[in-house]
Tab-separated table of C-alpha atoms in Angstrom:
chain	number	residue	atom	x	y	z
A	1	MET	CA	7.124	4.077	31.711
A	2	ASN	CA	5.144	1.460	29.808
A	3	ILE	CA	4.652	1.730	26.058
A	4	ASP	CA	1.339	0.150	25.098
A	5	GLY	CA	1.314	0.872	21.361
A	6	THR	CA	3.529	1.392	18.342
A	7	PRO	CA	4.666	5.048	18.086
A	8	LYS	CA	2.925	7.160	15.417
A	9	VAL	CA	0.288	4.504	14.720
A	10	ILE	CA	-3.340	5.558	15.179
A	11	PHE	CA	-5.816	2.759	15.921
A	12	THR	CA	-9.387	3.081	14.671
A	13	TYR	CA	-11.505	0.030	15.469
A	14	SER	CA	-15.236	-0.451	15.000
A	15	ASN	CA	-17.527	-3.309	15.975
A	16	TYR	CA	-19.001	-3.760	12.514
A	17	ASN	CA	-17.240	-5.504	9.640
A	18	ASN	CA	-18.732	-6.080	6.209
A	19	PHE	CA	-15.664	-8.078	5.119
A	20	LEU	CA	-14.893	-10.846	7.593
A	21	LYS	CA	-11.720	-10.636	9.677
A	22	GLY	CA	-9.211	-13.400	10.297
A	23	LYS	CA	-5.655	-13.903	11.405
A	24	GLY	CA	-2.478	-15.196	9.828
A	25	SER	CA	-0.538	-14.196	6.709
A	26	GLN	CA	1.465	-11.035	5.881
A	27	ILE	CA	0.514	-7.568	7.148
A	28	PRO	CA	0.688	-4.781	4.510
A	29	VAL	CA	1.302	-1.044	4.741
A	30	PHE	CA	-0.588	0.775	1.976
A	31	ILE	CA	0.875	4.142	0.923
A	32	GLY	CA	-0.845	6.360	-1.622
A	33	TYR	CA	-3.073	9.209	-2.675
A	34	THR	CA	-6.623	9.791	-1.485
A	35	GLU	CA	-7.069	13.341	-2.819
A	36	ASN	CA	-8.153	14.374	0.686
A	37	SER	CA	-7.370	18.084	1.047
A	38	THR	CA	-6.590	17.360	4.706
A	39	PRO	CA	-5.088	13.849	4.736
A	40	ALA	CA	-5.270	11.445	7.654
A	41	GLU	CA	-2.235	11.982	9.876
A	42	GLY	CA	0.396	9.385	10.669
A	43	ILE	CA	-0.150	5.682	10.176
A	44	LYS	CA	-3.704	4.374	10.473
A	45	LYS	CA	-4.601	0.782	11.341
A	46	TYR	CA	-7.782	-0.836	10.019
A	47	ARG	CA	-9.342	-4.252	10.438
A	48	ASP	CA	-11.850	-3.874	7.596
A	49	TYR	CA	-12.988	-1.707	4.716
A	50	THR	CA	-15.816	-0.126	6.704
A	51	GLU	CA	-13.300	1.481	9.049
A	52	ALA	CA	-11.060	2.706	6.228
A	53	SER	CA	-13.890	4.166	4.115
A	54	LYS	CA	-15.017	6.643	6.781
A	55	ILE	CA	-14.202	10.300	6.217
A	56	VAL	CA	-10.968	11.596	7.740
A	57	SER	CA	-12.675	13.369	10.652
A	58	ALA	CA	-14.281	10.028	11.602
A	59	GLY	CA	-10.958	8.190	11.549
A	60	GLY	CA	-10.891	6.877	7.964
A	61	ILE	CA	-9.243	7.743	4.649
A	62	GLY	CA	-12.506	8.040	2.673
A	63	PRO	CA	-14.801	8.917	1.085
A	64	GLU	CA	-14.900	6.453	-1.798
A	65	THR	CA	-14.320	8.323	-5.066
A	66	GLU	CA	-12.720	7.600	-8.437
A	67	THR	CA	-9.633	9.607	-7.444
A	68	ASN	CA	-9.150	7.902	-4.068
A	69	THR	CA	-6.863	5.193	-5.431
A	70	LEU	CA	-5.600	4.263	-1.971
A	71	LEU	CA	-9.106	3.423	-0.743
A	72	LYS	CA	-9.995	1.694	-4.020
A	73	THR	CA	-6.968	-0.591	-3.709
A	74	ILE	CA	-7.781	-1.353	-0.084
A	75	LYS	CA	-11.368	-2.240	-1.003
A	76	GLU	CA	-10.145	-4.755	-3.584
A	77	PHE	CA	-7.697	-6.129	-1.023
A	78	PHE	CA	-10.276	-6.696	1.710
A	79	LYS	CA	-12.634	-8.405	-0.718
A	80	GLU	CA	-9.878	-10.824	-1.662
A	81	VAL	CA	-8.742	-11.661	1.873
A	82	ARG	CA	-12.202	-12.001	3.439
A	83	LYS	CA	-12.662	-15.188	5.406
A	84	VAL	CA	-15.008	-17.611	3.618
A	85	ASN	CA	-14.138	-20.927	5.243
A	86	VAL	CA	-13.228	-21.550	8.876
A	87	ASP	CA	-9.673	-22.622	8.019
A	88	ASP	CA	-8.963	-19.730	5.588
A	89	ILE	CA	-5.735	-17.858	6.285
A	90	THR	CA	-6.338	-14.153	5.939
A	91	VAL	CA	-5.038	-10.772	7.145
A	92	PRO	CA	-6.204	-9.469	10.545
A	93	TYR	CA	-5.555	-5.790	9.802
A	94	ILE	CA	-3.683	-3.389	7.551
A	95	TYR	CA	-1.835	-0.099	7.920
A	96	THR	CA	-2.259	2.948	5.682
A	97	ILE	CA	-0.402	6.193	5.047
A	98	ASP	CA	-2.552	8.862	3.386
A	99	LEU	CA	-0.585	11.153	1.039
A	100	GLY	CA	-3.610	13.376	0.414
A	101	GLU	CA	-3.799	15.297	-2.852
A	102	LYS	CA	-1.418	14.226	-5.584
A	103	GLY	CA	-0.960	17.522	-7.350
A	104	SER	CA	0.372	17.915	-10.870
A	105	GLU	CA	3.281	15.497	-10.397
A	106	LEU	CA	4.844	13.078	-7.942
A	107	SER	CA	6.756	14.513	-4.983
A	108	LEU	CA	9.920	12.586	-4.151
A	109	SER	CA	10.165	14.172	-0.706
A	110	THR	CA	6.556	13.259	0.154
A	111	TRP	CA	7.211	9.632	-0.708
A	112	ALA	CA	10.543	9.653	1.132
A	113	ASP	CA	8.790	10.824	4.303
A	114	ALA	CA	6.080	8.164	3.919
A	115	ILE	CA	8.567	5.356	3.321
A	116	GLU	CA	10.509	6.433	6.401
A	117	LEU	CA	7.289	6.613	8.436
A	118	ALA	CA	6.358	3.070	7.376
A	119	LYS	CA	9.380	1.775	9.287
A	120	ASN	CA	7.457	2.429	12.517
A	121	VAL	CA	5.263	-0.630	12.039
A	122	TYR	CA	7.444	-3.600	12.904
A	123	ASP	CA	4.842	-6.291	12.272
A	124	ALA	CA	4.378	-5.421	8.579
A	125	GLN	CA	6.042	-7.545	5.906
A	126	VAL	CA	4.715	-5.758	2.805
A	127	GLU	CA	4.565	-2.176	1.497
A	128	VAL	CA	2.045	-1.352	-1.248
A	129	TYR	CA	2.412	1.846	-3.310
A	130	THR	CA	-0.693	3.248	-5.020
A	131	GLY	CA	-1.349	6.348	-7.076
A	132	PHE	CA	1.228	6.058	-9.867
A	133	ASN	CA	-0.206	6.713	-13.332
A	134	HIS	CA	1.264	6.163	-16.782
A	135	SER	CA	1.348	9.937	-17.259
A	136	ASP	CA	3.825	10.198	-14.352
A	137	THR	CA	6.578	8.619	-16.524
A	138	PRO	CA	9.309	6.196	-15.365
A	139	GLU	CA	11.658	9.114	-14.625
A	140	LYS	CA	9.303	10.161	-11.811
A	141	ILE	CA	8.220	6.729	-10.587
A	142	ILE	CA	11.433	4.685	-10.579
A	143	PRO	CA	13.337	6.869	-8.061
A	144	ILE	CA	10.464	6.340	-5.608
A	145	LEU	CA	10.557	2.590	-6.167
A	146	ASP	CA	14.327	2.617	-5.701
A	147	MET	CA	13.870	4.415	-2.369
A	148	GLY	CA	11.379	1.794	-1.235
A	149	ILE	CA	13.665	-1.069	-2.227
A	150	ALA	CA	16.656	0.541	-0.479
A	151	SER	CA	14.524	0.989	2.641
A	152	ALA	CA	13.414	-2.655	2.538
A	153	ILE	CA	17.004	-3.863	2.216
A	154	GLU	CA	18.111	-1.675	5.119
A	155	TYR	CA	15.122	-2.810	7.198
A	156	ALA	CA	16.024	-6.452	6.593
A	157	LYS	CA	19.418	-5.938	8.205
A	158	GLY	CA	17.557	-5.765	11.499
A	159	GLY	CA	15.914	-9.105	10.814
A	160	LEU	CA	12.674	-7.636	9.478
A	161	PRO	CA	12.343	-8.461	5.749
A	162	ARG	CA	9.770	-6.489	3.783
A	163	GLU	CA	8.557	-6.764	0.170
A	164	ILE	CA	7.436	-3.872	-2.051
A	165	TYR	CA	4.506	-4.014	-4.483
A	166	ALA	CA	3.368	-1.276	-6.853
A	167	THR	CA	1.470	-0.695	-10.069
A	168	VAL	CA	1.128	2.004	-12.709
A	169	PHE	CA	-2.517	2.776	-13.371
A	170	ASP	CA	-3.578	3.288	-17.014
A	171	ALA	CA	-0.512	1.383	-18.245
A	172	ASP	CA	-0.975	-1.710	-20.406
A	173	LYS	CA	1.063	-4.891	-19.959
A	174	ASP	CA	3.720	-3.830	-22.483
A	175	GLN	CA	4.175	-0.461	-20.777
A	176	ILE	CA	4.403	-2.155	-17.371
A	177	ARG	CA	7.073	-4.488	-18.748
A	178	GLU	CA	9.212	-1.523	-19.808
A	179	TYR	CA	9.775	-0.527	-16.185
A	180	THR	CA	11.841	-3.672	-15.629
A	181	ASN	CA	13.577	-3.705	-19.010
A	182	ASP	CA	17.320	-3.383	-18.406
A	183	ASN	CA	17.804	-2.109	-21.957
A	184	ASN	CA	16.295	1.197	-20.842
A	185	ASP	CA	18.255	4.031	-19.253
A	186	GLN	CA	16.037	3.740	-16.186
A	187	TYR	CA	14.605	0.462	-14.981
A	188	VAL	CA	13.913	-1.365	-11.725
A	189	GLN	CA	14.739	-4.988	-10.960
A	190	SER	CA	14.931	-6.433	-7.471
A	191	SER	CA	13.969	-9.565	-5.603
A	192	TRP	CA	12.488	-7.210	-2.997
A	193	PHE	CA	10.045	-5.688	-5.475
A	194	GLY	CA	7.110	-6.706	-7.650
A	195	LEU	CA	5.408	-4.533	-10.285
A	196	ILE	CA	1.834	-5.752	-10.723
A	197	ARG	CA	-0.656	-5.143	-13.510
A	198	PRO	CA	-3.105	-2.329	-12.663
A	199	GLU	CA	-6.233	-4.451	-13.165
A	200	ASP	CA	-7.462	-5.581	-9.742
A	201	PHE	CA	-4.219	-4.419	-8.151
A	202	GLY	CA	-5.548	-4.687	-4.596
A	203	LYS	CA	-6.947	-8.140	-5.278
A	204	VAL	CA	-3.584	-9.421	-6.528
A	205	VAL	CA	-1.848	-7.966	-3.459
A	206	GLY	CA	-4.394	-9.835	-1.338
A	207	VAL	CA	-3.468	-13.099	-3.040
A	208	LEU	CA	0.230	-12.433	-2.474
A	209	CYS	CA	-0.268	-11.558	1.190
A	210	CYS	CA	-2.285	-14.677	1.914
């Protein structure tokens, strides 16, 4: 039996692209909240923002709203990596995992399932976590980050290194810094992980991937 695609990955390609495609660089897996009551299932693969911004029934993770932080981050990312010059190195496609509605607080088990699912895409070198807010507190966020880092380290044992990027929306630079402060009871520090400022988070990830 021939296997023609990666298990659990759903491909949704269109002919139109309002942000130009390219090839090269690091492929990211974006994981986060869309607030879709019925989230997109499995791992979705998109070559541009137009594909991703469609409603779930049409194969996307849209629509674009203030609470759809996953789509917002992806939009910033695609704007950053768009091909402007012929020799620009950019990203040919991305993967996404839609966590749907966030609820009143973060669910460790939901994130654990998503992080495990992300292992099914072997050509990705980056995982991007969206949807954390300052109101979630480090006690809720750091265990999720630790899971992602542990997964990346385990994944690398098979010769497939992967970096983790995240942000905490609504947090200022001093509050962001506290997450990596080893004077705190809970903190996160790892060469596998980068905590980025919330302003233009997707854009910064785009710079790092290219």
